[in-house]
Short mmCIF file of C-alpha atoms in Angstrom, two decimals:
data_model
loop_
_atom_site.label_atom_id
_atom_site.label_comp_id
_atom_site.label_asym_id
_atom_site.label_seq_id
_atom_site.Cartn_x
_atom_site.Cartn_y
_atom_site.Cartn_z
CA UNK A 1 102.16 -93.83 209.39
CA UNK A 2 101.66 -96.86 207.16
CA UNK A 3 97.99 -97.67 206.53
CA UNK A 4 96.65 -101.22 206.48
CA UNK A 5 94.67 -102.87 203.69
CA UNK A 6 91.02 -103.87 203.75
CA UNK A 7 90.68 -107.28 202.07
CA UNK A 8 87.11 -108.22 201.19
CA UNK A 9 86.68 -111.97 200.66
CA UNK A 10 83.45 -112.91 198.92
CA UNK A 11 82.04 -115.32 196.35
CA UNK A 12 78.92 -117.33 195.50
CA UNK A 13 76.97 -119.22 198.16
CA UNK A 14 78.53 -122.47 199.25
CA UNK A 15 81.95 -121.80 197.72
CA UNK A 16 83.67 -122.12 201.11
CA UNK A 17 84.35 -118.49 202.14
CA UNK A 18 84.16 -119.24 205.86
CA UNK A 19 86.48 -122.23 205.72
CA UNK A 20 89.08 -120.41 203.65
CA UNK A 21 88.88 -117.32 205.86
CA UNK A 22 89.39 -119.37 209.02
CA UNK A 23 92.39 -121.16 207.47
CA UNK A 24 93.85 -117.83 206.36
CA UNK A 25 93.51 -116.32 209.83
CA UNK A 26 95.25 -119.35 211.34
CA UNK A 27 98.09 -118.88 208.86
CA UNK A 28 98.36 -115.08 209.13
CA UNK A 29 97.82 -114.32 212.83
CA UNK A 30 98.63 -110.61 212.29
CA UNK A 31 95.65 -110.31 209.93
CA UNK A 32 92.70 -108.75 211.78
CA UNK A 33 89.23 -110.19 211.21
CA UNK A 34 86.38 -107.75 210.80
CA UNK A 35 83.85 -108.36 213.59
CA UNK A 36 80.20 -107.90 212.59
CA UNK A 37 77.52 -106.18 214.62
CA UNK A 38 74.26 -108.09 215.12
CA UNK A 39 70.94 -107.80 216.92
CA UNK A 40 70.71 -111.54 217.54
CA UNK A 41 71.33 -112.84 221.06
CA UNK A 42 74.76 -114.22 221.94
CA UNK A 43 75.01 -118.02 221.89
CA UNK A 44 76.82 -119.85 224.65
CA UNK A 45 80.52 -119.06 224.57
CA UNK A 46 80.19 -116.13 222.17
CA UNK A 47 81.91 -112.98 223.38
CA UNK A 48 81.03 -109.38 222.59
CA UNK A 49 83.71 -107.78 220.39
CA UNK A 50 85.20 -111.17 219.48
CA UNK A 51 82.47 -113.16 217.72
CA UNK A 52 80.13 -110.23 217.22
CA UNK A 53 79.39 -106.80 218.56
CA UNK A 54 76.02 -107.53 220.16
CA UNK A 55 73.60 -104.63 219.80
CA UNK A 56 69.99 -103.89 220.65
CA UNK A 57 67.69 -103.10 217.73
CA UNK A 58 67.73 -99.46 218.88
CA UNK A 59 71.52 -99.36 218.86
CA UNK A 60 71.62 -101.02 215.46
CA UNK A 61 69.09 -98.57 214.01
CA UNK A 62 71.15 -95.70 215.34
CA UNK A 63 74.25 -97.14 213.59
CA UNK A 64 72.28 -97.43 210.34
CA UNK A 65 71.10 -93.82 210.60
CA UNK A 66 74.54 -92.38 211.41
CA UNK A 67 76.30 -94.20 208.54
CA UNK A 68 78.27 -96.20 211.10
CA UNK A 69 77.93 -99.41 209.05
CA UNK A 70 79.76 -100.21 205.80
CA UNK A 71 76.84 -102.51 204.95
CA UNK A 72 74.01 -104.30 206.71
CA UNK A 73 71.34 -106.86 205.95
CA UNK A 74 68.42 -108.53 207.69
CA UNK A 75 68.49 -112.29 207.98
CA UNK A 76 65.84 -114.44 209.72
CA UNK A 77 64.55 -111.46 211.69
CA UNK A 78 67.93 -110.17 212.87
CA UNK A 79 70.23 -107.46 211.57
CA UNK A 80 73.86 -108.06 210.70
CA UNK A 81 76.32 -105.36 209.63
CA UNK A 82 79.94 -104.26 209.36
CA UNK A 83 80.88 -101.47 211.79
CA UNK A 84 82.91 -98.82 210.02
CA UNK A 85 84.86 -97.61 213.06
CA UNK A 86 86.42 -101.02 213.78
CA UNK A 87 87.67 -101.23 210.17
CA UNK A 88 88.93 -97.63 210.19
CA UNK A 89 90.71 -98.01 213.52
CA UNK A 90 92.47 -101.20 212.38
CA UNK A 91 93.61 -99.65 209.08
CA UNK A 92 94.90 -96.48 210.76
CA UNK A 93 96.99 -98.65 213.09
CA UNK A 94 98.72 -99.98 209.94
CA UNK A 95 97.15 -103.42 210.24
CA UNK A 96 95.46 -105.36 207.45
CA UNK A 97 91.88 -106.43 208.04
CA UNK A 98 89.85 -109.10 206.25
CA UNK A 99 86.09 -109.02 205.83
CA UNK A 100 84.30 -112.21 204.79
CA UNK A 101 80.92 -111.41 203.32
CA UNK A 102 78.36 -112.50 200.72
CA UNK A 103 78.47 -110.92 197.26
CA UNK A 104 75.73 -108.29 197.68
CA UNK A 105 77.25 -107.01 200.93
CA UNK A 106 80.68 -106.83 199.31
CA UNK A 107 79.33 -104.50 196.62
CA UNK A 108 77.89 -102.18 199.28
CA UNK A 109 81.27 -102.14 201.02
CA UNK A 110 82.90 -101.26 197.69
CA UNK A 111 80.69 -98.16 197.36
CA UNK A 112 81.97 -96.86 200.70
CA UNK A 113 85.47 -98.32 200.49
CA UNK A 114 86.60 -98.43 196.85
CA UNK A 115 90.25 -98.65 197.96
CA UNK A 116 89.58 -102.11 199.42
CA UNK A 117 91.03 -105.23 197.76
CA UNK A 118 88.08 -107.27 196.51
CA UNK A 119 88.73 -111.00 196.19
CA UNK A 120 86.18 -113.33 194.64
CA UNK A 121 86.40 -116.95 195.71
CA UNK A 122 85.55 -119.25 192.80
CA UNK A 123 84.37 -122.85 192.61
CA UNK A 124 87.06 -125.16 191.17
CA UNK A 125 85.34 -125.14 187.76
CA UNK A 126 82.15 -123.94 186.12
CA UNK A 127 81.46 -127.55 185.32
CA UNK A 128 81.57 -128.46 189.00
CA UNK A 129 79.36 -125.50 189.92
CA UNK A 130 76.78 -126.61 187.38
CA UNK A 131 76.93 -130.18 188.60
CA UNK A 132 76.53 -129.08 192.22
CA UNK A 133 73.46 -127.07 191.25
CA UNK A 134 71.84 -129.49 188.80
CA UNK A 135 73.22 -132.86 189.72
CA UNK A 136 71.41 -133.84 192.93
CA UNK A 137 68.48 -135.23 191.00
CA UNK A 138 65.93 -134.69 193.78
CA UNK A 139 64.89 -131.08 193.09
CA UNK A 140 62.18 -129.89 190.74
CA UNK A 141 63.20 -128.21 187.49
CA UNK A 142 61.90 -124.91 188.92
CA UNK A 143 64.25 -125.15 191.92
CA UNK A 144 67.18 -126.02 189.70
CA UNK A 145 66.39 -123.13 187.36
CA UNK A 146 66.18 -120.72 190.30
CA UNK A 147 69.50 -121.91 191.70
CA UNK A 148 71.14 -121.65 188.30
CA UNK A 149 69.92 -118.10 187.85
CA UNK A 150 71.10 -117.10 191.36
CA UNK A 151 74.49 -118.66 190.63
CA UNK A 152 74.73 -116.84 187.30
CA UNK A 153 73.79 -113.57 189.03
CA UNK A 154 76.39 -114.10 191.74
CA UNK A 155 79.07 -115.12 189.23
CA UNK A 156 78.29 -112.00 187.19
CA UNK A 157 79.36 -109.89 190.17
CA UNK A 158 82.90 -111.14 189.64
CA UNK A 159 83.28 -108.16 187.28
CA UNK A 160 83.30 -105.82 190.28
CA UNK A 161 86.20 -107.59 191.94
CA UNK A 162 89.96 -107.12 191.66
CA UNK A 163 90.97 -110.75 191.96
CA UNK A 164 89.52 -114.21 191.40
CA UNK A 165 90.84 -117.08 193.53
CA UNK A 166 89.87 -120.67 192.78
CA UNK A 167 89.02 -122.68 195.90
CA UNK A 168 90.32 -125.98 194.54
CA UNK A 169 92.16 -126.74 197.78
CA UNK A 170 91.98 -124.67 200.96
CA UNK A 171 95.76 -124.51 201.21
CA UNK A 172 96.19 -123.31 197.60
CA UNK A 173 93.42 -120.74 198.00
CA UNK A 174 95.11 -119.43 201.17
CA UNK A 175 98.45 -119.24 199.34
CA UNK A 176 96.89 -117.15 196.60
CA UNK A 177 95.08 -114.77 198.94
CA UNK A 178 98.20 -114.38 201.04
CA UNK A 179 100.18 -113.62 197.84
CA UNK A 180 97.58 -111.02 196.82
CA UNK A 181 97.99 -109.23 200.17
CA UNK A 182 101.80 -109.25 199.85
CA UNK A 183 101.68 -108.06 196.23
CA UNK A 184 99.23 -105.25 197.02
CA UNK A 185 101.66 -103.91 199.63
CA UNK A 186 104.33 -103.82 196.88
CA UNK A 187 102.20 -101.81 194.44
CA UNK A 188 104.18 -98.80 193.31
CA UNK A 189 101.70 -96.12 194.34
CA UNK A 190 101.15 -97.59 197.78
CA UNK A 191 104.88 -98.09 198.21
CA UNK A 192 105.64 -94.50 197.20
CA UNK A 193 103.17 -93.05 199.68
CA UNK A 194 104.95 -94.87 202.46
CA UNK A 195 108.37 -94.00 201.05
CA UNK A 196 107.71 -90.26 201.00
CA UNK A 197 106.74 -90.42 204.64
CA UNK A 198 109.96 -92.29 205.40
CA UNK A 199 111.97 -89.83 203.31
CA UNK A 200 110.70 -86.89 205.34
CA UNK A 201 112.36 -88.36 208.41
CA UNK A 202 115.68 -89.32 206.74
CA UNK A 203 118.77 -87.14 207.23
CA UNK A 204 119.73 -85.27 204.05
CA UNK A 205 122.68 -86.32 201.86
CA UNK A 206 124.76 -83.45 203.28
CA UNK A 207 124.27 -84.61 206.82
CA UNK A 208 125.16 -88.18 205.90
CA UNK A 209 128.39 -87.18 204.13
CA UNK A 210 129.46 -85.06 207.13
CA UNK A 211 129.54 -88.09 209.41
CA UNK B 1 95.49 -121.69 175.79
CA UNK B 2 96.69 -119.92 178.92
CA UNK B 3 99.33 -117.29 178.22
CA UNK B 4 102.36 -116.78 180.48
CA UNK B 5 103.46 -113.54 182.13
CA UNK B 6 106.53 -111.50 181.30
CA UNK B 7 108.08 -110.29 184.55
CA UNK B 8 110.66 -107.54 184.13
CA UNK B 9 112.98 -107.22 187.13
CA UNK B 10 114.95 -104.00 187.22
CA UNK B 11 116.21 -101.35 189.61
CA UNK B 12 119.13 -98.97 190.22
CA UNK B 13 122.75 -100.08 189.72
CA UNK B 14 124.15 -102.20 192.50
CA UNK B 15 120.79 -102.99 194.11
CA UNK B 16 121.33 -106.74 193.66
CA UNK B 17 119.13 -107.62 190.65
CA UNK B 18 121.33 -110.53 189.54
CA UNK B 19 121.52 -112.11 192.99
CA UNK B 20 117.77 -111.86 193.58
CA UNK B 21 117.01 -113.18 190.09
CA UNK B 22 119.29 -116.19 190.57
CA UNK B 23 117.69 -116.97 193.96
CA UNK B 24 114.24 -116.64 192.45
CA UNK B 25 115.05 -119.03 189.62
CA UNK B 26 116.37 -121.58 192.10
CA UNK B 27 113.12 -121.30 194.04
CA UNK B 28 110.77 -121.29 191.04
CA UNK B 29 112.26 -123.83 188.61
CA UNK B 30 109.25 -123.53 186.26
CA UNK B 31 110.03 -119.81 185.73
CA UNK B 32 111.86 -119.35 182.42
CA UNK B 33 114.79 -116.94 182.30
CA UNK B 34 115.03 -114.65 179.29
CA UNK B 35 118.30 -115.40 177.47
CA UNK B 36 120.03 -112.36 175.94
CA UNK B 37 121.64 -112.18 172.53
CA UNK B 38 125.20 -110.80 172.40
CA UNK B 39 128.00 -110.19 169.93
CA UNK B 40 130.68 -110.92 172.52
CA UNK B 41 132.60 -114.20 172.30
CA UNK B 42 131.53 -117.10 174.50
CA UNK B 43 133.63 -117.60 177.64
CA UNK B 44 134.71 -121.05 178.71
CA UNK B 45 131.73 -123.15 179.72
CA UNK B 46 129.15 -120.76 178.28
CA UNK B 47 126.61 -122.45 176.03
CA UNK B 48 124.68 -120.94 173.15
CA UNK B 49 120.97 -120.65 174.02
CA UNK B 50 121.64 -121.17 177.73
CA UNK B 51 123.90 -118.33 178.87
CA UNK B 52 123.48 -116.23 175.74
CA UNK B 53 122.45 -116.48 172.13
CA UNK B 54 125.86 -115.81 170.55
CA UNK B 55 125.54 -113.75 167.36
CA UNK B 56 127.87 -112.19 164.82
CA UNK B 57 127.66 -108.41 164.44
CA UNK B 58 125.95 -108.99 161.08
CA UNK B 59 123.33 -111.25 162.67
CA UNK B 60 122.80 -108.77 165.50
CA UNK B 61 122.38 -105.85 163.09
CA UNK B 62 119.83 -107.87 161.16
CA UNK B 63 117.89 -108.48 164.40
CA UNK B 64 117.98 -104.75 165.16
CA UNK B 65 116.68 -103.89 161.71
CA UNK B 66 113.87 -106.47 161.72
CA UNK B 67 112.56 -105.43 165.16
CA UNK B 68 113.56 -108.85 166.50
CA UNK B 69 114.84 -107.35 169.77
CA UNK B 70 112.71 -105.96 172.60
CA UNK B 71 115.67 -103.75 173.53
CA UNK B 72 119.41 -103.61 172.94
CA UNK B 73 122.42 -101.65 174.12
CA UNK B 74 126.13 -101.43 173.40
CA UNK B 75 128.49 -102.08 176.28
CA UNK B 76 132.31 -102.07 176.05
CA UNK B 77 132.22 -102.56 172.30
CA UNK B 78 129.70 -105.41 172.24
CA UNK B 79 125.95 -105.51 171.68
CA UNK B 80 123.51 -107.06 174.12
CA UNK B 81 119.79 -107.44 173.50
CA UNK B 82 116.57 -109.29 174.33
CA UNK B 83 115.32 -111.51 171.49
CA UNK B 84 111.60 -111.06 171.06
CA UNK B 85 110.87 -114.54 169.64
CA UNK B 86 112.22 -116.37 172.70
CA UNK B 87 109.96 -114.30 174.97
CA UNK B 88 106.93 -114.71 172.68
CA UNK B 89 107.43 -118.46 172.31
CA UNK B 90 107.68 -118.95 176.10
CA UNK B 91 104.55 -116.87 176.80
CA UNK B 92 102.51 -118.66 174.13
CA UNK B 93 103.45 -121.97 175.74
CA UNK B 94 101.72 -120.66 178.90
CA UNK B 95 105.00 -120.28 180.80
CA UNK B 96 106.08 -117.24 182.82
CA UNK B 97 109.38 -115.65 181.83
CA UNK B 98 111.56 -113.27 183.84
CA UNK B 99 113.84 -110.66 182.32
CA UNK B 100 116.50 -109.08 184.50
CA UNK B 101 117.64 -105.79 183.04
CA UNK B 102 118.87 -102.29 183.91
CA UNK B 103 116.35 -99.47 184.20
CA UNK B 104 116.76 -97.89 180.75
CA UNK B 105 116.40 -101.24 178.99
CA UNK B 106 113.29 -102.03 181.04
CA UNK B 107 111.61 -98.85 179.77
CA UNK B 108 112.34 -99.86 176.17
CA UNK B 109 110.79 -103.27 176.86
CA UNK B 110 107.73 -101.54 178.31
CA UNK B 111 107.19 -99.64 175.04
CA UNK B 112 106.99 -102.92 173.12
CA UNK B 113 105.45 -105.02 175.90
CA UNK B 114 103.17 -102.83 178.04
CA UNK B 115 101.37 -105.94 179.33
CA UNK B 116 104.55 -107.01 181.14
CA UNK B 117 104.75 -106.90 184.95
CA UNK B 118 107.40 -104.32 185.82
CA UNK B 119 109.08 -104.84 189.20
CA UNK B 120 111.52 -102.29 190.59
CA UNK B 121 114.02 -103.63 193.09
CA UNK B 122 114.71 -101.04 195.78
CA UNK B 123 117.58 -100.53 198.21
CA UNK B 124 116.55 -101.24 201.83
CA UNK B 125 116.22 -97.52 202.55
CA UNK B 126 116.91 -94.18 200.94
CA UNK B 127 119.23 -93.50 203.83
CA UNK B 128 121.29 -96.57 202.98
CA UNK B 129 121.35 -95.64 199.29
CA UNK B 130 122.63 -92.18 200.16
CA UNK B 131 125.25 -93.60 202.49
CA UNK B 132 126.41 -96.09 199.86
CA UNK B 133 126.81 -93.25 197.37
CA UNK B 134 128.28 -90.58 199.62
CA UNK B 135 129.78 -92.49 202.49
CA UNK B 136 132.99 -93.98 201.10
CA UNK B 137 134.93 -90.80 201.80
CA UNK B 138 137.50 -91.35 199.02
CA UNK B 139 135.71 -89.80 196.03
CA UNK B 140 135.74 -86.19 194.94
CA UNK B 141 132.62 -84.10 195.47
CA UNK B 142 132.10 -84.12 191.67
CA UNK B 143 132.03 -87.94 191.59
CA UNK B 144 129.63 -88.06 194.52
CA UNK B 145 127.38 -85.46 192.88
CA UNK B 146 127.36 -87.41 189.62
CA UNK B 147 126.50 -90.67 191.40
CA UNK B 148 123.74 -88.98 193.38
CA UNK B 149 122.21 -87.52 190.24
CA UNK B 150 122.38 -90.91 188.44
CA UNK B 151 120.74 -92.54 191.46
CA UNK B 152 118.02 -89.89 191.55
CA UNK B 153 117.44 -90.39 187.81
CA UNK B 154 117.23 -94.15 188.21
CA UNK B 155 114.96 -93.89 191.25
CA UNK B 156 112.69 -91.50 189.33
CA UNK B 157 112.02 -94.29 186.83
CA UNK B 158 110.20 -96.15 189.60
CA UNK B 159 107.13 -94.20 188.43
CA UNK B 160 107.00 -96.35 185.30
CA UNK B 161 106.86 -99.61 187.24
CA UNK B 162 103.95 -101.61 188.62
CA UNK B 163 105.60 -102.82 191.80
CA UNK B 164 108.43 -101.86 194.14
CA UNK B 165 110.20 -104.61 196.07
CA UNK B 166 112.68 -103.78 198.80
CA UNK B 167 115.82 -105.92 198.69
CA UNK B 168 116.35 -105.96 202.44
CA UNK B 169 117.02 -109.70 202.46
CA UNK B 170 117.26 -111.90 199.37
CA UNK B 171 114.75 -114.36 200.78
CA UNK B 172 112.17 -111.67 201.58
CA UNK B 173 112.63 -110.06 198.16
CA UNK B 174 112.09 -113.46 196.49
CA UNK B 175 108.95 -114.01 198.58
CA UNK B 176 107.54 -110.70 197.44
CA UNK B 177 108.33 -111.22 193.75
CA UNK B 178 106.91 -114.74 193.90
CA UNK B 179 103.75 -113.33 195.53
CA UNK B 180 103.46 -110.69 192.79
CA UNK B 181 103.57 -113.41 190.10
CA UNK B 182 100.90 -115.47 191.92
CA UNK B 183 98.68 -112.41 192.48
CA UNK B 184 98.96 -111.28 188.86
CA UNK B 185 97.67 -114.67 187.74
CA UNK B 186 94.64 -114.11 190.01
CA UNK B 187 93.78 -110.69 188.54
CA UNK B 188 90.15 -110.71 187.53
CA UNK B 189 90.63 -109.73 183.89
CA UNK B 190 93.39 -112.26 183.32
CA UNK B 191 91.38 -114.92 185.14
CA UNK B 192 88.26 -114.21 183.07
CA UNK B 193 90.12 -114.52 179.78
CA UNK B 194 91.25 -117.99 180.79
CA UNK B 195 87.82 -118.87 182.20
CA UNK B 196 85.98 -118.05 178.97
CA UNK B 197 88.30 -120.35 177.10
CA UNK B 198 87.62 -123.09 179.65
CA UNK B 199 83.87 -122.44 179.50
CA UNK B 200 83.79 -122.97 175.74
CA UNK B 201 84.94 -126.55 176.29
CA UNK B 202 82.57 -127.32 179.22
CA UNK B 203 79.36 -129.31 178.62
CA UNK B 204 76.25 -127.15 178.95
CA UNK B 205 73.95 -127.25 182.01
CA UNK B 206 71.43 -129.35 180.05
CA UNK B 207 73.98 -131.99 179.21
CA UNK B 208 75.15 -132.15 182.81
CA UNK B 209 71.61 -132.56 184.19
CA UNK B 210 70.90 -135.35 181.72
CA UNK B 211 73.63 -137.54 183.19
#
């Protein structure tokens, strides 16, 4: 059985991960989106298993303790995490799944899932990133320095990723990510694994020539 | 200066390399096609530097001796080879170049150009390949055995390639190869090399904040 790919889409704060991910899902409807678990209450219209898996704090703690999360983090008093079983189930059905996540979370996922495809979404240029951070003119020098150092830290994490995709235009970024998924399926090793499984179910040369 | 990619398209005899390569060039006009050198005489309408670089045997021997060819082979009394300088010049101009070549030649290119992207074009299924080899019903068993062993030998060379692309439909095969080229440009290492060069020419954070 063909196994799907886990695509992890990450990148520095404000680069547009969510927008690109939404556009990509609209373009590739067969691509499954990893649904996070959270302890926060559902907002109006949010559905369990679609927007989030809504969990009590007790349930979430149990998931943490049983290694049922690929990563988790606390944010404004609530927990958020990536349930491992949803990812595993999707992959074993031969479907690709995409996980959109901030850079620290992506690194945790990589520890547990090194075979994932790690894509780093980049600002259009370093110049533009610097300007966005320094150019507003209303912040103190301390705030600017802090933001610059966070940005440098986040950009440094690029070294842990397989691919870098510039988010110059949403459509171009989607094209590149879509191409990465297609190309990864063509990688020789991955292709051979699937081929050997196919070969096992193919009639032998003798049988074919007897027809 | 951004450097182009050398894409080597190969695969077993009769798999449709030429057809796929022609379709790909029509689709990606900016992709440069590697022009071979040959000692055979030009046919009507063939132009030097477009269809082939036409060379005398003396010129060709000189190229062989000065390592000016990435690979060469003799076929029906004439020499054919891949001039290194044409490939190098194209890459240094930042353009991608595709080389369509049989499997043995591709391996020779890989020795001299390991940074190339090696794409193996596959028959739609092993079953179909077997049927094409064994199924005509007019050949002797010795001929069939020879063809099968050549096919097995050629298929074995897949292990030296980076990607495998199934030629089920020309359009799908072109999509996959085009995706591979796009994805390779997004590879983190390649991206970083280009980024550092860009960074060197970007004003520093201080200069930006002074604006």
